[in-house]
Amino acid sequence: MDAFYANAELVRNPALRGLPVAVGGRRGMQPLPGQQFPTLAQYQGRGVLTTANYEARALGLHSAMPTMKAAKLAPHAVLLPADFDWYKTLSRQFKTAVRELAPNVEDRGIDEIYIDLTGETGGDYEAAIELARRLKAAVTRATGGMTCSVGLSENKLTSKICSDLQKPNGLSVVRPDQFQEMIWPLPVGKINGVGPKAQEKLKAMGVNSIAELAAQPVDLLQMRFGESYGLWMHESAHGIDRREVTLFSEPKSISRETTFENDMHVRRQRDNLTQVLEHLADKLSQDLARKQRLAKTIGVKVRFADFKSLTRDVTTGLTVRTADEVLQAARACLKKIPFEDKGARSTIRLLGIKASHLITPAEDALEKAAEESRRTKGQAQLFLDLEDAP
């Protein structure tokens, strides 16, 4: 989906179309009927942008940008608070519209999916292009005017790359014999999985484009980046991706976090931080209940005023589900973080809790039954050993 959060706001605020819009303000900045929309110039405090529409991006705004910096670049841009319940509603609507035409869908998040069109088109590209146009139109109808960009190719890696070639509202096609012509000239960072650190190492090797990456010997890449990652980079640069569209995937983790408008001192504002921690634990427990999951591991994330982050986690023998259980585990994690009374680690700007190693209640019951069986057998064996003792 194109600039999903920002365009979701345009659906219910059509008057903002054509104006620069950023998402990430405080909930109190939500405009009331008949009032003017708040702007970045009015914002005070901490925080980062969740996203920005294309008009705002043209002014230099982007996701994860500190809001105060964005205010200096585009003070008159509209700033709206994130409304994730609304975004989830639109996400369900666009995915439902897609599945009605092409059911083989891999969900990759709130605003992105992979679709296997082979069954509907028999692998014919012209038929796939026509179906892609119908999918785009269906998404726009289902969401009240939102647009999406589609990349059509023989695998997920290339489709991901070419979906960005004609944003917004684009449809890009890369046939197998067009990979070198269309993909090789692009920067290596266009390959999903080649991050900033890898790009810096490649740049030091004189590798900036995908074509230059493709020209590197695979053994050299493996020597510089490791056997597995080096081979993956080599294959990706040649358009090789063996992954299939996965129709269902279990959530690996669930997290909740908040960025403070002003830095919080870990000692002097301990009561305030406790309230925030309790709120996050409550929300996370609700997420676990809604997704019908239990957690074996709970972790916390703290970002200090200097933007450096620390994470700590605990894994217990018991599964965690309730707010009190999450809170107790989170407090245990916080005890592992070396806070200070003064200096860089005395104030924090972000606090988060994450639940991982998730299992279903049925899996938890089976594990407990198996453990009880092992314990009972152990007791029985001990009894027999005692009976056989001379």
Coordinates of C-alpha atoms in Angstrom, one line a residue:
M1 CA 0.0 0.0 0.0
D2 CA 1.2 3.5 -0.8
A3 CA 2.2 5.6 2.3
F4 CA -0.5 3.5 4.1
Y5 CA -0.9 5.4 7.4
A6 CA -0.9 8.8 5.8
N7 CA -3.3 7.8 3.0
A8 CA -5.6 6.2 5.6
E9 CA -6.0 9.7 7.1
L10 CA -6.8 11.1 3.7
V11 CA -9.7 8.6 3.4
R12 CA -11.5 10.2 6.3
N13 CA -10.1 13.7 5.7
P14 CA -10.4 14.2 1.9
A15 CA -9.7 17.9 2.4
L16 CA -6.1 17.0 3.0
R17 CA -5.5 15.6 -0.4
G18 CA -2.6 17.4 -2.1
L19 CA -1.3 18.8 1.2
P20 CA 1.8 17.5 3.0
V21 CA 0.6 15.3 5.8
A22 CA 2.7 13.6 8.6
V23 CA 1.5 11.0 11.1
G24 CA 2.9 10.8 14.6
G25 CA 1.4 13.6 16.7
R26 CA -0.1 13.3 20.1
R27 CA -3.7 11.9 20.3
G28 CA -4.8 15.3 21.7
M29 CA -3.9 16.8 18.3
Q30 CA -6.8 15.0 16.6
P31 CA -8.8 17.7 14.9
L32 CA -12.4 18.2 15.9
P33 CA -15.2 18.8 13.3
G34 CA -15.1 22.3 12.0
Q35 CA -11.6 23.0 13.3
Q36 CA -8.4 23.6 11.4
F37 CA -5.9 20.7 11.2
P38 CA -2.9 20.9 13.5
T39 CA 0.5 21.6 11.9
L40 CA 4.1 20.6 12.7
A41 CA 4.7 24.2 13.8
Q42 CA 2.4 23.6 16.8
Y43 CA 4.1 20.5 18.0
Q44 CA 6.2 20.6 21.2
G45 CA 8.0 17.6 22.8
R46 CA 9.6 14.4 21.9
G47 CA 8.5 11.8 19.4
V48 CA 9.2 10.6 15.8
L49 CA 7.1 10.5 12.7
T50 CA 5.3 7.3 11.9
T51 CA 5.1 8.1 8.3
A52 CA 4.5 10.9 5.8
N53 CA 2.6 11.2 2.5
Y54 CA 4.4 11.8 -0.8
E55 CA 3.8 15.5 -0.7
A56 CA 5.5 15.6 2.8
R57 CA 8.3 13.4 1.6
A58 CA 9.1 15.9 -1.2
L59 CA 9.8 18.4 1.6
G60 CA 12.3 16.0 3.2
L61 CA 10.1 14.3 5.8
H62 CA 10.3 10.5 6.4
S63 CA 9.3 7.8 8.9
A64 CA 11.3 7.7 12.1
M65 CA 12.4 11.4 11.7
P66 CA 12.3 13.3 15.0
T67 CA 9.2 15.4 15.0
M68 CA 10.9 18.6 16.1
K69 CA 13.4 18.2 13.1
A70 CA 10.4 17.7 10.8
A71 CA 8.8 20.9 12.2
K72 CA 11.9 22.8 11.1
L73 CA 11.8 21.4 7.6
A74 CA 8.0 21.7 7.0
P75 CA 6.4 23.7 9.7
H76 CA 3.1 24.1 7.8
A77 CA 2.7 20.3 7.1
V78 CA -0.4 18.8 8.8
L79 CA 0.4 16.6 11.7
L80 CA -2.1 13.9 12.8
P81 CA -1.9 11.3 15.6
A82 CA -1.6 7.6 14.6
D83 CA -4.9 5.7 14.9
F84 CA -3.9 2.1 14.6
D85 CA -7.5 0.8 15.1
W86 CA -8.5 2.7 11.9
Y87 CA -5.4 1.4 10.0
K88 CA -6.2 -2.2 11.0
T89 CA -9.7 -1.8 9.7
L90 CA -8.5 -0.6 6.3
S91 CA -5.9 -3.3 6.3
R92 CA -8.5 -6.0 6.7
Q93 CA -10.6 -4.4 4.0
F94 CA -7.9 -4.3 1.3
K95 CA -6.8 -7.9 2.1
T96 CA -10.3 -9.2 1.9
A97 CA -10.7 -7.5 -1.5
V98 CA -7.5 -9.2 -2.7
R99 CA -8.5 -12.6 -1.5
E100 CA -11.8 -12.5 -3.3
L101 CA -9.9 -12.4 -6.6
A102 CA -6.7 -14.3 -5.6
P103 CA -6.8 -16.3 -2.5
N104 CA -3.2 -17.4 -2.2
V105 CA -2.0 -14.5 -0.1
E106 CA 1.0 -14.2 2.3
D107 CA 0.4 -11.5 4.9
R108 CA 3.5 -9.5 5.5
G109 CA 2.2 -6.9 7.9
I110 CA -0.5 -4.2 8.0
D111 CA 0.2 -2.7 4.6
E112 CA 2.0 -5.4 2.5
I113 CA 1.2 -8.8 1.1
Y114 CA 2.6 -11.3 -1.4
I115 CA 0.2 -13.0 -3.9
D116 CA 0.7 -16.2 -5.9
L117 CA -1.2 -15.7 -9.1
T118 CA -0.1 -18.9 -10.8
G119 CA -3.3 -20.7 -10.1
E120 CA -5.4 -17.9 -11.6
T121 CA -3.2 -17.2 -14.6
G122 CA -1.4 -20.4 -15.4
G123 CA 1.9 -18.4 -15.4
D124 CA 0.9 -16.2 -18.3
Y125 CA 2.3 -12.7 -17.8
E126 CA -0.4 -10.9 -19.8
A127 CA -3.1 -12.6 -17.8
A128 CA -1.3 -11.7 -14.6
I129 CA -1.0 -8.1 -15.6
E130 CA -4.7 -7.9 -16.3
L131 CA -5.5 -9.5 -12.9
A132 CA -3.1 -7.1 -11.2
R133 CA -5.0 -4.2 -12.6
R134 CA -8.3 -5.7 -11.3
L135 CA -6.7 -6.2 -7.9
K136 CA -5.6 -2.6 -7.7
A137 CA -9.0 -1.4 -8.6
A138 CA -10.6 -3.7 -6.0
V139 CA -8.3 -2.4 -3.3
T140 CA -9.2 1.2 -4.2
R141 CA -12.9 0.5 -4.0
A142 CA -12.7 -1.4 -0.8
T143 CA -10.7 1.3 1.0
G144 CA -12.5 4.3 -0.1
G145 CA -9.8 5.6 -2.5
M146 CA -6.5 4.3 -1.3
T147 CA -3.9 3.2 -3.9
C148 CA -1.3 0.4 -3.9
S149 CA 1.8 -0.3 -6.0
V150 CA 2.3 -3.8 -7.5
G151 CA 5.4 -5.6 -8.5
L152 CA 4.9 -8.5 -10.8
S153 CA 7.7 -11.0 -11.4
E154 CA 8.6 -14.7 -11.1
N155 CA 9.6 -14.6 -7.4
K156 CA 9.1 -12.7 -4.1
L157 CA 12.5 -10.9 -4.1
T158 CA 12.1 -9.4 -7.5
S159 CA 8.5 -8.5 -6.9
K160 CA 9.4 -6.6 -3.8
I161 CA 12.1 -4.6 -5.6
C162 CA 9.9 -3.8 -8.6
S163 CA 6.9 -2.8 -6.5
D164 CA 8.9 0.3 -5.6
L165 CA 9.8 1.3 -9.2
Q166 CA 6.7 3.3 -10.0
K167 CA 5.3 4.4 -6.6
P168 CA 2.7 5.6 -6.0
N169 CA -0.2 3.7 -7.7
G170 CA 2.2 1.8 -9.9
L171 CA 2.3 -1.5 -11.7
S172 CA 5.8 -2.7 -12.6
V173 CA 6.6 -5.9 -14.4
V174 CA 10.0 -7.7 -14.5
R175 CA 10.0 -10.8 -16.7
P176 CA 12.9 -13.3 -16.2
D177 CA 14.8 -12.0 -19.3
Q178 CA 14.4 -8.4 -18.0
F179 CA 16.1 -8.8 -14.7
Q180 CA 19.5 -7.5 -15.7
E181 CA 18.1 -4.7 -17.7
M182 CA 15.7 -3.4 -15.1
I183 CA 17.2 -4.5 -11.7
W184 CA 21.0 -4.5 -12.1
P185 CA 21.3 -0.7 -12.4
L186 CA 19.6 -0.1 -9.1
P187 CA 21.5 0.5 -5.8
V188 CA 22.3 -2.6 -3.7
G189 CA 20.1 -1.2 -1.0
K190 CA 17.0 -1.9 -3.1
I191 CA 17.5 -5.6 -2.3
N192 CA 15.3 -6.3 0.8
G193 CA 17.8 -7.6 3.3
V194 CA 20.8 -5.6 2.4
G195 CA 20.8 -3.0 5.2
P196 CA 22.9 0.1 5.9
K197 CA 25.8 -1.8 7.5
A198 CA 26.1 -4.2 4.6
Q199 CA 25.8 -1.3 2.1
E200 CA 28.8 0.4 3.8
K201 CA 30.9 -2.7 3.6
L202 CA 30.0 -3.2 -0.1
K203 CA 30.7 0.4 -0.8
A204 CA 34.2 0.0 0.6
M205 CA 34.6 -2.9 -1.9
G206 CA 33.6 -0.6 -4.7
V207 CA 30.1 -2.2 -5.0
N208 CA 27.2 0.3 -5.3
S209 CA 24.8 -1.2 -7.8
I210 CA 23.2 -4.6 -8.0
A211 CA 25.1 -5.3 -11.2
E212 CA 28.4 -4.7 -9.3
L213 CA 27.2 -7.1 -6.6
A214 CA 26.4 -9.7 -9.2
A215 CA 29.9 -9.4 -10.6
Q216 CA 31.5 -10.3 -7.2
P217 CA 32.8 -13.9 -6.8
V218 CA 30.6 -15.8 -4.4
D219 CA 33.6 -17.0 -2.4
L220 CA 34.7 -13.3 -1.9
L221 CA 31.2 -12.4 -0.6
Q222 CA 31.2 -15.4 1.7
M223 CA 34.6 -14.4 3.1
R224 CA 33.5 -10.9 3.8
F225 CA 29.9 -11.5 4.9
G226 CA 29.8 -15.1 6.1
E227 CA 29.0 -18.3 4.2
S228 CA 25.2 -18.1 4.4
Y229 CA 24.7 -14.3 3.9
G230 CA 27.3 -14.1 1.2
L231 CA 25.6 -16.9 -0.8
W232 CA 22.2 -15.2 -0.3
M233 CA 23.6 -11.9 -1.6
H234 CA 25.1 -13.5 -4.6
E235 CA 21.9 -15.3 -5.5
S236 CA 19.8 -12.2 -4.9
A237 CA 21.9 -10.2 -7.2
H238 CA 21.2 -12.8 -9.9
G239 CA 17.4 -12.8 -9.2
I240 CA 17.4 -16.2 -7.5
D241 CA 14.8 -16.6 -4.7
R242 CA 13.4 -20.0 -3.9
R243 CA 10.9 -18.9 -1.2
E244 CA 7.3 -19.8 -1.8
V245 CA 4.3 -17.7 -0.9
T246 CA 3.3 -18.8 2.6
L247 CA -0.4 -18.7 3.2
F248 CA -0.1 -18.6 7.0
S249 CA 2.6 -17.8 9.4
E250 CA 2.6 -17.8 13.2
P251 CA 3.5 -14.5 14.9
K252 CA 7.0 -14.6 16.3
S253 CA 6.5 -11.9 18.8
I254 CA 4.2 -9.2 20.0
S255 CA 5.3 -5.9 21.4
R256 CA 4.1 -2.6 22.8
E257 CA 6.2 0.5 23.3
T258 CA 5.8 4.3 23.7
T259 CA 8.0 7.3 23.1
F260 CA 7.8 10.0 25.7
E261 CA 7.1 13.6 24.8
N262 CA 9.8 14.6 27.3
D263 CA 12.7 12.5 28.7
M264 CA 11.8 10.7 31.9
H265 CA 14.2 10.5 34.8
V266 CA 14.5 6.9 36.0
R267 CA 14.6 7.9 39.7
R268 CA 12.8 11.2 40.0
Q269 CA 9.9 10.1 37.8
R270 CA 9.8 6.5 38.8
D271 CA 6.1 6.6 39.6
N272 CA 5.2 7.9 36.2
L273 CA 7.4 5.2 34.5
T274 CA 5.6 2.6 36.7
Q275 CA 2.2 3.7 35.4
V276 CA 3.5 3.6 31.8
L277 CA 4.9 0.1 32.4
E278 CA 1.6 -1.1 33.8
H279 CA -0.3 0.4 30.9
L280 CA 2.0 -1.4 28.4
A281 CA 1.7 -4.7 30.2
D282 CA -2.1 -4.4 30.2
K283 CA -2.1 -3.7 26.4
L284 CA 0.3 -6.5 25.7
S285 CA -1.8 -9.0 27.7
Q286 CA -4.8 -7.9 25.7
D287 CA -2.9 -8.5 22.5
L288 CA -1.9 -12.0 23.6
A289 CA -5.5 -12.8 24.5
R290 CA -6.8 -11.5 21.2
K291 CA -4.2 -13.6 19.2
Q292 CA -4.8 -16.6 21.6
R293 CA -1.1 -16.9 22.5
L294 CA 1.0 -17.4 25.6
A295 CA 4.5 -16.2 26.0
K296 CA 7.5 -18.0 27.3
T297 CA 9.8 -15.0 27.1
I298 CA 9.2 -11.3 28.1
G299 CA 11.6 -8.6 27.2
V300 CA 11.9 -4.8 27.7
K301 CA 13.4 -2.2 25.5
V302 CA 14.8 1.1 26.8
R303 CA 16.0 4.0 24.7
F304 CA 18.0 6.6 26.5
A305 CA 18.1 10.4 25.8
D306 CA 21.2 9.9 23.6
F307 CA 19.2 7.5 21.4
K308 CA 21.1 4.4 22.5
S309 CA 19.0 1.4 23.3
L310 CA 19.2 -1.6 25.6
T311 CA 17.1 -4.7 25.7
R312 CA 16.8 -7.4 28.3
D313 CA 14.6 -10.4 28.6
V314 CA 13.6 -13.2 30.9
T315 CA 12.5 -16.8 30.1
T316 CA 10.7 -18.6 32.9
G317 CA 9.4 -22.2 33.1
L318 CA 5.9 -20.9 33.1
T319 CA 3.9 -19.3 30.3
V320 CA 2.9 -15.7 30.6
R321 CA -0.5 -14.3 29.6
T322 CA -2.1 -11.9 32.2
A323 CA -1.2 -8.3 32.7
D324 CA 0.2 -9.1 36.2
E325 CA 2.4 -11.8 34.8
V326 CA 3.7 -9.6 32.0
L327 CA 4.3 -6.8 34.5
Q328 CA 6.2 -9.0 36.9
A329 CA 8.5 -10.3 34.1
A330 CA 9.0 -6.8 32.7
R331 CA 10.1 -5.6 36.2
A332 CA 12.6 -8.4 36.4
C333 CA 14.0 -7.4 33.0
L334 CA 14.4 -3.7 34.1
K335 CA 16.4 -4.8 37.1
K336 CA 19.0 -6.1 34.6
I337 CA 19.5 -2.6 33.0
P338 CA 22.3 -0.5 34.6
F339 CA 20.5 2.8 35.1
E340 CA 22.3 5.8 36.5
D341 CA 21.3 8.7 38.7
K342 CA 23.2 11.1 36.4
G343 CA 24.5 11.0 32.9
A344 CA 23.4 9.3 29.7
R345 CA 21.6 6.4 31.5
S346 CA 19.6 8.5 33.9
T347 CA 16.8 9.6 31.5
I348 CA 14.9 7.6 28.9
R349 CA 12.8 8.6 25.9
L350 CA 11.2 5.2 25.0
L351 CA 10.0 2.2 26.9
G352 CA 8.7 -1.0 25.5
I353 CA 7.7 -4.6 26.4
K354 CA 7.9 -7.6 24.0
A355 CA 6.4 -11.1 24.3
S356 CA 8.2 -13.8 22.3
H357 CA 8.5 -17.6 22.1
L358 CA 4.7 -17.7 21.6
I359 CA 2.6 -20.8 21.9
T360 CA -1.1 -21.6 21.8
P361 CA -3.0 -22.7 24.9
A362 CA -3.3 -26.1 23.4
E363 CA 0.4 -26.4 22.9
D364 CA 0.9 -25.2 26.5
A365 CA -1.4 -27.9 27.7
L366 CA 0.4 -30.6 25.7
E367 CA 3.8 -29.4 27.1
K368 CA 2.5 -29.5 30.6
A369 CA 1.0 -32.9 30.1
A370 CA 4.2 -34.2 28.7
E371 CA 6.1 -32.7 31.7
E372 CA 3.7 -34.3 34.1
S373 CA 4.1 -37.6 32.4
R374 CA 7.9 -37.4 32.6
R375 CA 7.7 -36.4 36.3
T376 CA 5.3 -39.3 37.0
K377 CA 7.5 -41.8 35.2
G378 CA 10.5 -40.5 37.1
Q379 CA 8.7 -41.1 40.4
A380 CA 7.6 -44.6 39.4
Q381 CA 11.2 -45.4 38.3
L382 CA 12.5 -44.2 41.7
F383 CA 9.9 -46.4 43.5
L384 CA 10.9 -49.4 41.4
D385 CA 14.6 -48.7 42.1
L386 CA 13.9 -48.5 45.8
E387 CA 12.0 -51.8 45.7
D388 CA 14.8 -53.6 43.9
A389 CA 17.4 -52.2 46.3
P390 CA 19.0 -54.9 48.5

